[in-house]
PDB file of C-alpha atoms and ligand atoms in Angstrom:
ATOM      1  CA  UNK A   2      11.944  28.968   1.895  1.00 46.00           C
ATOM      2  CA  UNK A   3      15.459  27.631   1.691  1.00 47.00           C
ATOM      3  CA  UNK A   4      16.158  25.447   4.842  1.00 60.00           C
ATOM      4  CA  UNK A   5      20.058  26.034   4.417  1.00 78.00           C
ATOM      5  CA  UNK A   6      21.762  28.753   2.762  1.00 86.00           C
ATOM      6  CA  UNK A   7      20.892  29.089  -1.484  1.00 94.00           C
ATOM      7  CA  UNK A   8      24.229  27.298  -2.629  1.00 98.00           C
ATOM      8  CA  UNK A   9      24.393  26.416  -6.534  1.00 98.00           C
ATOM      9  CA  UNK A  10      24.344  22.596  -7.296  1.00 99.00           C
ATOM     10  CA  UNK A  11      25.439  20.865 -10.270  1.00 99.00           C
ATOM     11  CA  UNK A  12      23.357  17.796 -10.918  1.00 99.00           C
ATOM     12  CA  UNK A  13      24.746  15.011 -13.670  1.00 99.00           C
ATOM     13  CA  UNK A  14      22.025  13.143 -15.269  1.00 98.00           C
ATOM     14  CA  UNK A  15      19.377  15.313 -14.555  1.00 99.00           C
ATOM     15  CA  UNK A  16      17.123  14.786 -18.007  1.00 98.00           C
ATOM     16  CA  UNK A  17      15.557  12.105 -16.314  1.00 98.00           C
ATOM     17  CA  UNK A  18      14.433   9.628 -13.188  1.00 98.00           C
ATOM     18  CA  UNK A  19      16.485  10.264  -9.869  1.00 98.00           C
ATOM     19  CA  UNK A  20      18.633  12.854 -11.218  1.00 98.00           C
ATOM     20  CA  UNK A  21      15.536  14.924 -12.214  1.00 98.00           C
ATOM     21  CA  UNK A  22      13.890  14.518  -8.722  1.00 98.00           C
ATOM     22  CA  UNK A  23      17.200  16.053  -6.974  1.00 99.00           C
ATOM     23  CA  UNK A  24      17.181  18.442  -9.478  1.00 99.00           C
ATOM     24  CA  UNK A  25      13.475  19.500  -8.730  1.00 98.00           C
ATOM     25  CA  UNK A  26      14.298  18.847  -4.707  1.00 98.00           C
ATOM     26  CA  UNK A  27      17.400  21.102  -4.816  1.00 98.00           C
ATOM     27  CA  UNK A  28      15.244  23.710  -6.831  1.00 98.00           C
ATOM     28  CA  UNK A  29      11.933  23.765  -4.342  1.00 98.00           C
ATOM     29  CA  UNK A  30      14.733  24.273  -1.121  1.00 98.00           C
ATOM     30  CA  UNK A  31      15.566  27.743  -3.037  1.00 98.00           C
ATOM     31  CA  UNK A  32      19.124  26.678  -4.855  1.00 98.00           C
ATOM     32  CA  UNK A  33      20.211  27.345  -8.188  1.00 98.00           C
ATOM     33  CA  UNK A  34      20.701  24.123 -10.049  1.00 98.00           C
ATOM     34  CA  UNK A  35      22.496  23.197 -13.028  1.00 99.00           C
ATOM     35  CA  UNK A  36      20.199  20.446 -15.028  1.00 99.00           C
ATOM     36  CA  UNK A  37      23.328  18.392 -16.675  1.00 99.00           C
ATOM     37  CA  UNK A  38      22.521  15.874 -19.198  1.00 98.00           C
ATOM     38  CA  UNK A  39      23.501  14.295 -22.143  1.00 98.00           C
ATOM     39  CA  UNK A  40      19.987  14.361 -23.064  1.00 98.00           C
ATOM     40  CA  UNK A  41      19.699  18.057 -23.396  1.00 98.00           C
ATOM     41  CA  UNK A  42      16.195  18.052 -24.792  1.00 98.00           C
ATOM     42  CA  UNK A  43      15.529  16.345 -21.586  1.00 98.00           C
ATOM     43  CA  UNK A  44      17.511  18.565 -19.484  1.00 98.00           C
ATOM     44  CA  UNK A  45      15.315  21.521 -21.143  1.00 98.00           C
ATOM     45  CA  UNK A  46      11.868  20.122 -20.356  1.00 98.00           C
ATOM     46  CA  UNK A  47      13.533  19.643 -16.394  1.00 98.00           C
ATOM     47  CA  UNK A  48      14.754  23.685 -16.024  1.00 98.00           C
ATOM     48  CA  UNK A  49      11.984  24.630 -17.948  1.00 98.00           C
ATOM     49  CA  UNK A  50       9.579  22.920 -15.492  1.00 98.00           C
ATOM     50  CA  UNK A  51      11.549  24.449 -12.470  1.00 98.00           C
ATOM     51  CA  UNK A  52      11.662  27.701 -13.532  1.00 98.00           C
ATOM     52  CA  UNK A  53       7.557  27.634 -14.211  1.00 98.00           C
ATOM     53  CA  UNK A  54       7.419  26.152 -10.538  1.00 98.00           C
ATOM     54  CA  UNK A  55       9.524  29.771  -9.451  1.00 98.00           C
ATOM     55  CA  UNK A  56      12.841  28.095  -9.142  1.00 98.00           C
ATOM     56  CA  UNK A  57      15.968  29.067 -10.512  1.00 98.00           C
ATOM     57  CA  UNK A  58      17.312  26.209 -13.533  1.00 98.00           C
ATOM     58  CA  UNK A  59      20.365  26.138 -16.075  1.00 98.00           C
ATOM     59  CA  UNK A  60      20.350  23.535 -18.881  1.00 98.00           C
ATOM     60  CA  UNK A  61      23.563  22.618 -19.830  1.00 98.00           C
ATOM     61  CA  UNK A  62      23.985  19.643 -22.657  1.00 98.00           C
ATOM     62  CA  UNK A  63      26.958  18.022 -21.598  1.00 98.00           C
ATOM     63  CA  UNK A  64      28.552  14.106 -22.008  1.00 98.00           C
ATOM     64  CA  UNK A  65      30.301  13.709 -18.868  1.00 98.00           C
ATOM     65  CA  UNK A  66      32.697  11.564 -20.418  1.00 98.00           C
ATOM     66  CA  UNK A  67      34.746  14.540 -22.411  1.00 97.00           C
ATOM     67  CA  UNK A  68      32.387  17.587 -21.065  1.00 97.00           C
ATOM     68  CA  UNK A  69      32.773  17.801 -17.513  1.00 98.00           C
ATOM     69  CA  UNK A  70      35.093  20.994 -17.563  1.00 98.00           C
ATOM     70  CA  UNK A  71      32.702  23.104 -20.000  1.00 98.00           C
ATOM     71  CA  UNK A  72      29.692  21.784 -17.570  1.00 98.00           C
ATOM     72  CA  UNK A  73      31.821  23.066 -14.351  1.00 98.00           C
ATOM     73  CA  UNK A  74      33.135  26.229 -16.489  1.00 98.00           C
ATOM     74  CA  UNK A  75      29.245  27.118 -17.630  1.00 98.00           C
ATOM     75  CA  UNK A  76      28.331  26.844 -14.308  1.00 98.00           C
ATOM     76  CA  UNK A  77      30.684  29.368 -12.811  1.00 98.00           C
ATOM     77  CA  UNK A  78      29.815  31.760 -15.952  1.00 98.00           C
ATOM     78  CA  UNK A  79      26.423  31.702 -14.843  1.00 98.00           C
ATOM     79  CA  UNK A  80      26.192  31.658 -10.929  1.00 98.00           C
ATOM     80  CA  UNK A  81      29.816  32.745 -10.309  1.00 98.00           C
ATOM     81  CA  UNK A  82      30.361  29.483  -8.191  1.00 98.00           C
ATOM     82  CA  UNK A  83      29.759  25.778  -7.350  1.00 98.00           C
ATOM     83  CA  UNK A  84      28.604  24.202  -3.890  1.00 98.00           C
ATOM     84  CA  UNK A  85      27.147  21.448  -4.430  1.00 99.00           C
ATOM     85  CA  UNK A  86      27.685  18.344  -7.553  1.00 99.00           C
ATOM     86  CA  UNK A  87      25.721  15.418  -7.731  1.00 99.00           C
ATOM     87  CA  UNK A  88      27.173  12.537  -9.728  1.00 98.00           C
ATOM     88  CA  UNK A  89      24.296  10.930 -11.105  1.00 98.00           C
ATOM     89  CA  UNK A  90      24.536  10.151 -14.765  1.00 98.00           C
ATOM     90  CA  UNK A  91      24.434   6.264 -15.256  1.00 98.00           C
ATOM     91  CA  UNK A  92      23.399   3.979 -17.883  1.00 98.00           C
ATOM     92  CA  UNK A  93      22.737  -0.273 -17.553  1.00 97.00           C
ATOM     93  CA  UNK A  94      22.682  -2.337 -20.446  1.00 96.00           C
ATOM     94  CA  UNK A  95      22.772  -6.182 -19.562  1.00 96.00           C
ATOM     95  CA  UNK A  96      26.448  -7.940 -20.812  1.00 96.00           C
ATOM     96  CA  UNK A  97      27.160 -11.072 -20.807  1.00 96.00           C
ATOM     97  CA  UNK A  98      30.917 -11.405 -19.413  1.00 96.00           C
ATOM     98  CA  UNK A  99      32.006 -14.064 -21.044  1.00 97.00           C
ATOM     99  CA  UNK A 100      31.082 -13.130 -24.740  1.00 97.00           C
ATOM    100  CA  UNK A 101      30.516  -8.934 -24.335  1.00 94.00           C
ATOM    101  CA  UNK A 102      33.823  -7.094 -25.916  1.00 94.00           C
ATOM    102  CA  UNK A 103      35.541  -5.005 -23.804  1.00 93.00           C
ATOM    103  CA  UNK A 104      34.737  -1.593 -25.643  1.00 93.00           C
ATOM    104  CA  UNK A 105      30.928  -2.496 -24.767  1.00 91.00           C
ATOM    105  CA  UNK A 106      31.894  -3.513 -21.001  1.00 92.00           C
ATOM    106  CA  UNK A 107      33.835  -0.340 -20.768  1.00 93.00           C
ATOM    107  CA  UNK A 108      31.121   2.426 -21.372  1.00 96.00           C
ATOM    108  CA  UNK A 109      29.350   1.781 -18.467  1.00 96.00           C
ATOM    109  CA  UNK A 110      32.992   2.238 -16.582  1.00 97.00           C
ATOM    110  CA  UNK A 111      33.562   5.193 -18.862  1.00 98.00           C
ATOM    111  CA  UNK A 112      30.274   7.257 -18.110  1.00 97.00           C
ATOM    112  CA  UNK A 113      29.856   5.887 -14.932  1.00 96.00           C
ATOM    113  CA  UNK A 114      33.059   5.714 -12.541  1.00 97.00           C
ATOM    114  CA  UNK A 115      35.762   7.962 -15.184  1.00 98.00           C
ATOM    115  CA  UNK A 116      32.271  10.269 -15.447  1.00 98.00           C
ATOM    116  CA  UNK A 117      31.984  10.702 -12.245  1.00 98.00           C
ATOM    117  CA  UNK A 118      35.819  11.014 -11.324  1.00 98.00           C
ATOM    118  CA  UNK A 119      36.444  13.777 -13.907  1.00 98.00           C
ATOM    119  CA  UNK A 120      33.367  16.127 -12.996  1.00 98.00           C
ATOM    120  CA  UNK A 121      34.033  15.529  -9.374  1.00 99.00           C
ATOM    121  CA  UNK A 122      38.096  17.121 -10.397  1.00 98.00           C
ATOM    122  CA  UNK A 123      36.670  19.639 -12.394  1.00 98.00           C
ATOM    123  CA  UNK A 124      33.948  20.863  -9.472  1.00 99.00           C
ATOM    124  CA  UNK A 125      36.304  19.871  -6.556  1.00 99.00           C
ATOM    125  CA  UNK A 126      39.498  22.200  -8.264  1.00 98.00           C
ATOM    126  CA  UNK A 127      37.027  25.120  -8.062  1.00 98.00           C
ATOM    127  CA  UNK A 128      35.319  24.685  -4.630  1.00 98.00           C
ATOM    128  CA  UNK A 129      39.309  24.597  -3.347  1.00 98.00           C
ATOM    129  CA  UNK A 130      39.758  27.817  -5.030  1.00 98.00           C
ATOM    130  CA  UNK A 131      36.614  29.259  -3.676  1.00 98.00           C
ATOM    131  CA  UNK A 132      37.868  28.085  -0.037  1.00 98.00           C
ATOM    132  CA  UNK A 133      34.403  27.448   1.717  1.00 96.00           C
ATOM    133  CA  UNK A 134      34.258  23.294   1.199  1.00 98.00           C
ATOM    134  CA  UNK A 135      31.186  22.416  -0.889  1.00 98.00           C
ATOM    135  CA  UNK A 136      29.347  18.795  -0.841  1.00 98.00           C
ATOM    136  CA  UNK A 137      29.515  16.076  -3.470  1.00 99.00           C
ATOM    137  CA  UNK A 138      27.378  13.268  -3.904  1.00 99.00           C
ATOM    138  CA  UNK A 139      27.577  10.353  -5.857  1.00 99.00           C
ATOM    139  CA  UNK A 140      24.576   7.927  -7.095  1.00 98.00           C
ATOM    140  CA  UNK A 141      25.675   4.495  -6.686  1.00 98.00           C
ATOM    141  CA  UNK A 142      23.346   1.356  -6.428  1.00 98.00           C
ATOM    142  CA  UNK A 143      23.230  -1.836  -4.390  1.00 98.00           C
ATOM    143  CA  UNK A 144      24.725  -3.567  -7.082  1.00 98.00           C
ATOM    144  CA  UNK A 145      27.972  -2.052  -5.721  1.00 98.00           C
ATOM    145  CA  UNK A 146      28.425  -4.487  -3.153  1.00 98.00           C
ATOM    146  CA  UNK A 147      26.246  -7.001  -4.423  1.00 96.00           C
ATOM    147  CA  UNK A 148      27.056  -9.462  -7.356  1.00 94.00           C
ATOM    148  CA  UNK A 149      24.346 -10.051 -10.090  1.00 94.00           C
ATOM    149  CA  UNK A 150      24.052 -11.425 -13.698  1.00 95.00           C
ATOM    150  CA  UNK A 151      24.565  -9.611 -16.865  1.00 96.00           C
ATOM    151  CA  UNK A 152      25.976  -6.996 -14.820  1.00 96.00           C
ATOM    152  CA  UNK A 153      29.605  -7.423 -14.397  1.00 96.00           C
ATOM    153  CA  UNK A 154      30.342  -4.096 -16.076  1.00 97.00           C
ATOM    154  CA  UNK A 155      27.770  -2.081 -14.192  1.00 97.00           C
ATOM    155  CA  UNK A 156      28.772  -3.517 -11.125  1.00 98.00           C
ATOM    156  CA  UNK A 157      32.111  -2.781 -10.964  1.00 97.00           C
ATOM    157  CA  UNK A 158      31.619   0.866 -12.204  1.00 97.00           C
ATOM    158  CA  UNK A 159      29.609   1.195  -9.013  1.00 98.00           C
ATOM    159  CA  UNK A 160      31.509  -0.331  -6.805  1.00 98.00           C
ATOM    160  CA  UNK A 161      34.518   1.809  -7.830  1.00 98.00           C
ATOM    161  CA  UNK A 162      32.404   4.845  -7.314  1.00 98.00           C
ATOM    162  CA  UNK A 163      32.204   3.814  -3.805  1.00 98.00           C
ATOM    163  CA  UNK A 164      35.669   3.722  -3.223  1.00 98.00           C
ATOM    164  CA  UNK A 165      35.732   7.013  -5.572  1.00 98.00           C
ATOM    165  CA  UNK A 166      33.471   8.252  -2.564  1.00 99.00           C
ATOM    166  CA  UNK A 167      35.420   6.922   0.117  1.00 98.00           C
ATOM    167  CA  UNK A 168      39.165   8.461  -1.245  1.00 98.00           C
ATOM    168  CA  UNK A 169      38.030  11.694  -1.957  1.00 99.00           C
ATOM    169  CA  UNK A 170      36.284  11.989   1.403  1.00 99.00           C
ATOM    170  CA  UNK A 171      39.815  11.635   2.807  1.00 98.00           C
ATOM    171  CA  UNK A 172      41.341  13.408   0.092  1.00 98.00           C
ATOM    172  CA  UNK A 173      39.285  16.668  -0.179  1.00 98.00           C
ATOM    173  CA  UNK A 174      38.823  16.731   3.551  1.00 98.00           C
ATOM    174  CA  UNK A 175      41.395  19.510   4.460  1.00 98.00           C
ATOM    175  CA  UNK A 176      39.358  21.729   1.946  1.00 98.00           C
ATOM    176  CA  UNK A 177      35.919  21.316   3.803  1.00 98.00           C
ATOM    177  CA  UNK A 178      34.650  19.284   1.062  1.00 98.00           C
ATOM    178  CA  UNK A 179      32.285  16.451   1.875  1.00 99.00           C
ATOM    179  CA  UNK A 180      32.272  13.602   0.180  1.00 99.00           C
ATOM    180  CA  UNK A 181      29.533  10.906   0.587  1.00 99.00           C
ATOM    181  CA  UNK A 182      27.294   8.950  -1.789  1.00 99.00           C
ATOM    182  CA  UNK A 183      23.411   7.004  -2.059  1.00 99.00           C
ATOM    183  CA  UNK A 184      23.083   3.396  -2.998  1.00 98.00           C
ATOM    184  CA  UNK A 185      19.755   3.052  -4.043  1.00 98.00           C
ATOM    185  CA  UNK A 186      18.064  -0.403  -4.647  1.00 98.00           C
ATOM    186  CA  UNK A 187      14.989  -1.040  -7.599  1.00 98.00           C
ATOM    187  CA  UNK A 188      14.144   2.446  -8.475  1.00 98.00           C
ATOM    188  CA  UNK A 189      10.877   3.095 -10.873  1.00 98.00           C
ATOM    189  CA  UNK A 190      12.882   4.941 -13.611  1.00 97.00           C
ATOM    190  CA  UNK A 191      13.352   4.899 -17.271  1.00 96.00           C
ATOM    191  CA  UNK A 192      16.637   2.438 -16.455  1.00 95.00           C
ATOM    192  CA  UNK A 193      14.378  -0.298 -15.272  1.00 96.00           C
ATOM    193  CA  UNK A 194      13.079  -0.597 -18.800  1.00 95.00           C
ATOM    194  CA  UNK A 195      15.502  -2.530 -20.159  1.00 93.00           C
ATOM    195  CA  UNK A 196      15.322  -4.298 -23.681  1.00 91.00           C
ATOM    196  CA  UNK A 197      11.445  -2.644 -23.725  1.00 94.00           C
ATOM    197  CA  UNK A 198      10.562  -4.154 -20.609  1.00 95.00           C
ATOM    198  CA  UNK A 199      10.040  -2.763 -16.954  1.00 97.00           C
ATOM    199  CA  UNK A 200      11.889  -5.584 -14.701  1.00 95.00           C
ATOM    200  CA  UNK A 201       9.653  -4.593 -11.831  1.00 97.00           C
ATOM    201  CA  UNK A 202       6.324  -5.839 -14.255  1.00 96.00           C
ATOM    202  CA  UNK A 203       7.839  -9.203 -14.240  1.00 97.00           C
ATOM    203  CA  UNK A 204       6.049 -12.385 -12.513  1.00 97.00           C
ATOM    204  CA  UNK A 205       9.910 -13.313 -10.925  1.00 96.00           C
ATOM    205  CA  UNK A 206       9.899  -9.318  -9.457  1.00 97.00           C
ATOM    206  CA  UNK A 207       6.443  -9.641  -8.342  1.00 97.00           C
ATOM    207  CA  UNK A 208       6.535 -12.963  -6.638  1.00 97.00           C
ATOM    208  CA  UNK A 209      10.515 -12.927  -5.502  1.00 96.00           C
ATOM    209  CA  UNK A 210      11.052  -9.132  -4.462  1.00 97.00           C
ATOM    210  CA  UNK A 211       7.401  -8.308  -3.631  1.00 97.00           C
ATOM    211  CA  UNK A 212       4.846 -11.312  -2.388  1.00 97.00           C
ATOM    212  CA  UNK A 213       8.170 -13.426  -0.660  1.00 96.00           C
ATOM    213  CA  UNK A 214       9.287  -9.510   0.516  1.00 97.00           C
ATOM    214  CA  UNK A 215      12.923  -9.795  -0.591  1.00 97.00           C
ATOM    215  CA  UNK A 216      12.339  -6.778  -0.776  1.00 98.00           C
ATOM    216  CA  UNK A 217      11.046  -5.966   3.157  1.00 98.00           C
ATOM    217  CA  UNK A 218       8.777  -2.535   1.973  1.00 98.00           C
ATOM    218  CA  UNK A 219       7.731  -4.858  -1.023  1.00 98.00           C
ATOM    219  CA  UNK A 220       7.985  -2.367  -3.864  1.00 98.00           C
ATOM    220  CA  UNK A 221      10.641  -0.345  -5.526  1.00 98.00           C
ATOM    221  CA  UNK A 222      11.452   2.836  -4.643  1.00 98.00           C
ATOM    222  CA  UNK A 223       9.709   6.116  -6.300  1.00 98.00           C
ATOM    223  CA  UNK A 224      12.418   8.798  -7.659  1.00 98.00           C
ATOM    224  CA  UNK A 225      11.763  11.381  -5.096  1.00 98.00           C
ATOM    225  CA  UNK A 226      12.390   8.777  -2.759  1.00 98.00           C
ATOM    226  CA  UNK A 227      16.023   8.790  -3.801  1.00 99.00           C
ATOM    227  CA  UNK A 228      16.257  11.959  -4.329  1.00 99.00           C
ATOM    228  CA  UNK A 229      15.424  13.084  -0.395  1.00 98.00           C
ATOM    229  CA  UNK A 230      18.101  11.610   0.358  1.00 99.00           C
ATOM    230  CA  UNK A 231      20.645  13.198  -2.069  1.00 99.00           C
ATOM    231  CA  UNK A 232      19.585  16.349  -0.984  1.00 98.00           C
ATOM    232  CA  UNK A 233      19.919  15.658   2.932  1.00 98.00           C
ATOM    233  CA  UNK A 234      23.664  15.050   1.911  1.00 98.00           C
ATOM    234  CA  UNK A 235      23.852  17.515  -0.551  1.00 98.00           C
ATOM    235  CA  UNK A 236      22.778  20.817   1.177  1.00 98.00           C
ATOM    236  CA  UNK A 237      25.740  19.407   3.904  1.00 98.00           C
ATOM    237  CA  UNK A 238      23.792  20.266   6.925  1.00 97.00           C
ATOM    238  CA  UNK A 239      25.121  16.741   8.255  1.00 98.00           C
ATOM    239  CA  UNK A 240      28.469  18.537   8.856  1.00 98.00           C
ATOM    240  CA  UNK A 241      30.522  15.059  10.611  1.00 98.00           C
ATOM    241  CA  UNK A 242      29.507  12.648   7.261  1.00 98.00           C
ATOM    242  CA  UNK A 243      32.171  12.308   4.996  1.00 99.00           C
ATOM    243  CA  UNK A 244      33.158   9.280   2.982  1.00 99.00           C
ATOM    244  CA  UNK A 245      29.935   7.071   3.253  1.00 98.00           C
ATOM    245  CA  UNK A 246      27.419   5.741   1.117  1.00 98.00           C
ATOM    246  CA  UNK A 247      23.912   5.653   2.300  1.00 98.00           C
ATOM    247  CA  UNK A 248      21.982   2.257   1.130  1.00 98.00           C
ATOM    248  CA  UNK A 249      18.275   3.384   0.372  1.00 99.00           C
ATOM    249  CA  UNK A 250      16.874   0.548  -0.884  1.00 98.00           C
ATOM    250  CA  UNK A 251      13.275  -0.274   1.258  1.00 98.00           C
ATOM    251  CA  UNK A 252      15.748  -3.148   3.204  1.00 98.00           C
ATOM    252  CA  UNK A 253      16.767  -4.917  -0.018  1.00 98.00           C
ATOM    253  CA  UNK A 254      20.084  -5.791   1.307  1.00 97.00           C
ATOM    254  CA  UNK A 255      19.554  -6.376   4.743  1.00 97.00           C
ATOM    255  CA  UNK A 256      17.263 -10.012   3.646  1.00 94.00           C
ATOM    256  CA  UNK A 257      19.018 -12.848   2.698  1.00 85.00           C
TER     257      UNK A 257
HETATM  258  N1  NAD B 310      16.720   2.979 -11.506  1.00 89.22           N
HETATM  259  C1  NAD B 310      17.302   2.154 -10.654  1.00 89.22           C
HETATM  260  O1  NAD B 310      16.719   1.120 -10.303  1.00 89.22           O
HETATM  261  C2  NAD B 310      18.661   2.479 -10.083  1.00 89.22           C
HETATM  262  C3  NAD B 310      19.110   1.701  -9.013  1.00 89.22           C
HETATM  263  C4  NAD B 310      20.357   1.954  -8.447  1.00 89.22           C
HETATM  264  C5  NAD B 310      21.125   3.001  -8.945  1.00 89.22           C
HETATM  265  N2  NAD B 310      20.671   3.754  -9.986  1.00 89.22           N
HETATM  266  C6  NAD B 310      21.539   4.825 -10.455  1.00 89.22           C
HETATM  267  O2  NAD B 310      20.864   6.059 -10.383  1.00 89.22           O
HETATM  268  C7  NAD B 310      21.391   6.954 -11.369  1.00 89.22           C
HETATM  269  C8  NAD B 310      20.251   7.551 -12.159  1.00 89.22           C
HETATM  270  O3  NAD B 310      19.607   6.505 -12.862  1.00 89.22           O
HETATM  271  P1  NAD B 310      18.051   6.540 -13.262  1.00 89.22           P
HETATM  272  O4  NAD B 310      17.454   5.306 -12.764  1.00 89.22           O
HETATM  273  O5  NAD B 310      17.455   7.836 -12.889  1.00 89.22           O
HETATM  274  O6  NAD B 310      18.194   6.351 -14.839  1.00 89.22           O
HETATM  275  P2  NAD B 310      17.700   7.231 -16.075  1.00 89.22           P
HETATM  276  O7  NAD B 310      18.043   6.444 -17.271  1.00 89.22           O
HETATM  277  O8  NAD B 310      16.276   7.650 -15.856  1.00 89.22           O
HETATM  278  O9  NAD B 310      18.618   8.541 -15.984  1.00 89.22           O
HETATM  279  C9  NAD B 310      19.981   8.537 -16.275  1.00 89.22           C
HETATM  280  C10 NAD B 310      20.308   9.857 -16.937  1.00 89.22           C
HETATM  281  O10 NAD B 310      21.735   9.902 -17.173  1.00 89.22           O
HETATM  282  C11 NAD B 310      21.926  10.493 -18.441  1.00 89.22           C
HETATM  283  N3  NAD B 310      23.225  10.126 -18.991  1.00 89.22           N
HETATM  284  C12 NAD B 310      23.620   8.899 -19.439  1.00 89.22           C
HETATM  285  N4  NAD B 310      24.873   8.953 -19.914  1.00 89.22           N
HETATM  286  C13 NAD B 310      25.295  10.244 -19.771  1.00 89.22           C
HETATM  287  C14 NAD B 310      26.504  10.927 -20.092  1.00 89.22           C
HETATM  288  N5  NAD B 310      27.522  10.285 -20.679  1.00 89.22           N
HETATM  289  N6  NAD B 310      26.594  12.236 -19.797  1.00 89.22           N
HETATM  290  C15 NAD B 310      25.562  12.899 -19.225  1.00 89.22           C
HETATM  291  N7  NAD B 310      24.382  12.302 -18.916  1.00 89.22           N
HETATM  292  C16 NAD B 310      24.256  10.987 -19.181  1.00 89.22           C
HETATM  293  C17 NAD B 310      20.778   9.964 -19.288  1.00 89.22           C
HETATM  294  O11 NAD B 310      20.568  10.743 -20.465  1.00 89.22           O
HETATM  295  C18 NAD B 310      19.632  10.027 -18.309  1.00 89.22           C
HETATM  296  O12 NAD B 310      18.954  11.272 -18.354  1.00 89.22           O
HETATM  297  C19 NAD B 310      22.359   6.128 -12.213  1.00 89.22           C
HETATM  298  O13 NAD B 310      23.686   6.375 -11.801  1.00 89.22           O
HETATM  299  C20 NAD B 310      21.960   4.702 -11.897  1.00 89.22           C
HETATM  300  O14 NAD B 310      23.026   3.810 -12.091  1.00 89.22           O
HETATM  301  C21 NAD B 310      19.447   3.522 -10.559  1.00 89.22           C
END
């Protein structure tokens, strides 16, 4: 049973990891939920498994980068509205900033912040049309407000999606439209493979983030664990937060 009313949510990156868990989340509270990915054989197997679980799924193949008006305009052929979009797409490939060229530094701005900006002015123009507010929510990471190597490009994507989060809040405000975002820490998804191997298998992770409890809960975070907390903002029910970013990330940040 649907806690708050069945609203229709539009989740970006939903093929895989945290995106899939909101989109499975959203699905078991009763809404109708739009599996965006770029992925789409991906985004198939994720509506296909919540519609066997009784839910209500769309697949849409989209690249956020040029597709985020067919995404929003599928989504209104379909359900007749949009209430809820989660920003969630991201990729991380490490960069060196001194040698990387800028067309490889930019992607990660491109999918991530200009990604999240354009679906956000697709979903937002219809919500004010609609004229009863909506929620959106945007995935951001630790590493928005925390410097790290390699990751100069990443970094900055996210940390512009913060301040994505916090101008919109103000901006979108007047229309009922919440704006607020999560900042999740080491989360066990496909992304922490990177160049074939899972950072959190490494002896630094283990003995740095885990045995010395950099990380205070000592492990990274599962998905769904993410995901709970999307949703909380997503369905809106916290009807006086606008414009914040909630750090999930087992107390990461908080240790120095
Ligand atoms: N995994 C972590 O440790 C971690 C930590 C902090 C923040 N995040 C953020 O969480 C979000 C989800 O990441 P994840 O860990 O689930 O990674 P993931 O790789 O499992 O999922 C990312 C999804 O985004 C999709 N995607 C990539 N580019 C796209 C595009 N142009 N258009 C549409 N879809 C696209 C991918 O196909 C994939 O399905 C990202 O924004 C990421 O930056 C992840």
């Amino acid at each position: 049973m649907p806690q708050t009313p069945q609203q229709v949510a539009i989740v970006t990156g939903a093929g895989s990891g945290i995106g899939r868990a909101i989109a499975i989340e959203l699905a078991q509270r009763g809404h109708h939920v739009v599996v965006a990915d770029i992925n789409g054989a991906n985004a198939q197997l994720v509506a296909a498994h919540i519609i066997a679980a009784g839910g209500d799924a769309l697949d849409v193949t989209v690249d956020i980068r040029h597709d985020a008006q067919r995404m929003v305009d599928e989504t209104v052929s379909r359900y007749g509205r949009v209430d809820i979009l989660v920003n969630n797409a991201g990729i991380f490939y490490p960069a060196d900033f001194l040698t990387t060229d800028f067309d490889t530094w930019h992607r990660a701005v491109d999918v991530m912040f200009m990604g999240a900006t354009k679906c956000s002015q697709a979903v937002a123009r219809v919500m004010v049309t609609q004229g009863h507010g909506g929620q959106i929510v945007n995935i951001s990471s630790v590493n928005a407000f925390l410097g790290a190597p390699l990751s100069s490009h990443y970094n900055t994507a996210k940390g512009a999606i913060d301040q994505l989060t916090r101008c919109l809040a103000v901006e979108l405000a007047p229309h009922g439209i919440l704006v607020n975002g999560v900042a999740p820490g080491f989360v066990e998804t496909p992304m922490a493979v990177v160049e074939g191997v899972n950072e959190h298998t490494t002896e630094d992770f283990k003995q740095f983030y885990v045995k010395r409890r950099r990380i205070p809960l000592a492990r990274p975070a599962e998905p769904e664990e993410i995901a709970t907390v999307a949703v909380f903002l997503a369905e809106g029910t916290a009807t006086y937060l606008t414009g914040h970013t909630i750090v999930v990330d087992g107390g990461l940040s908080v240790t120095f």
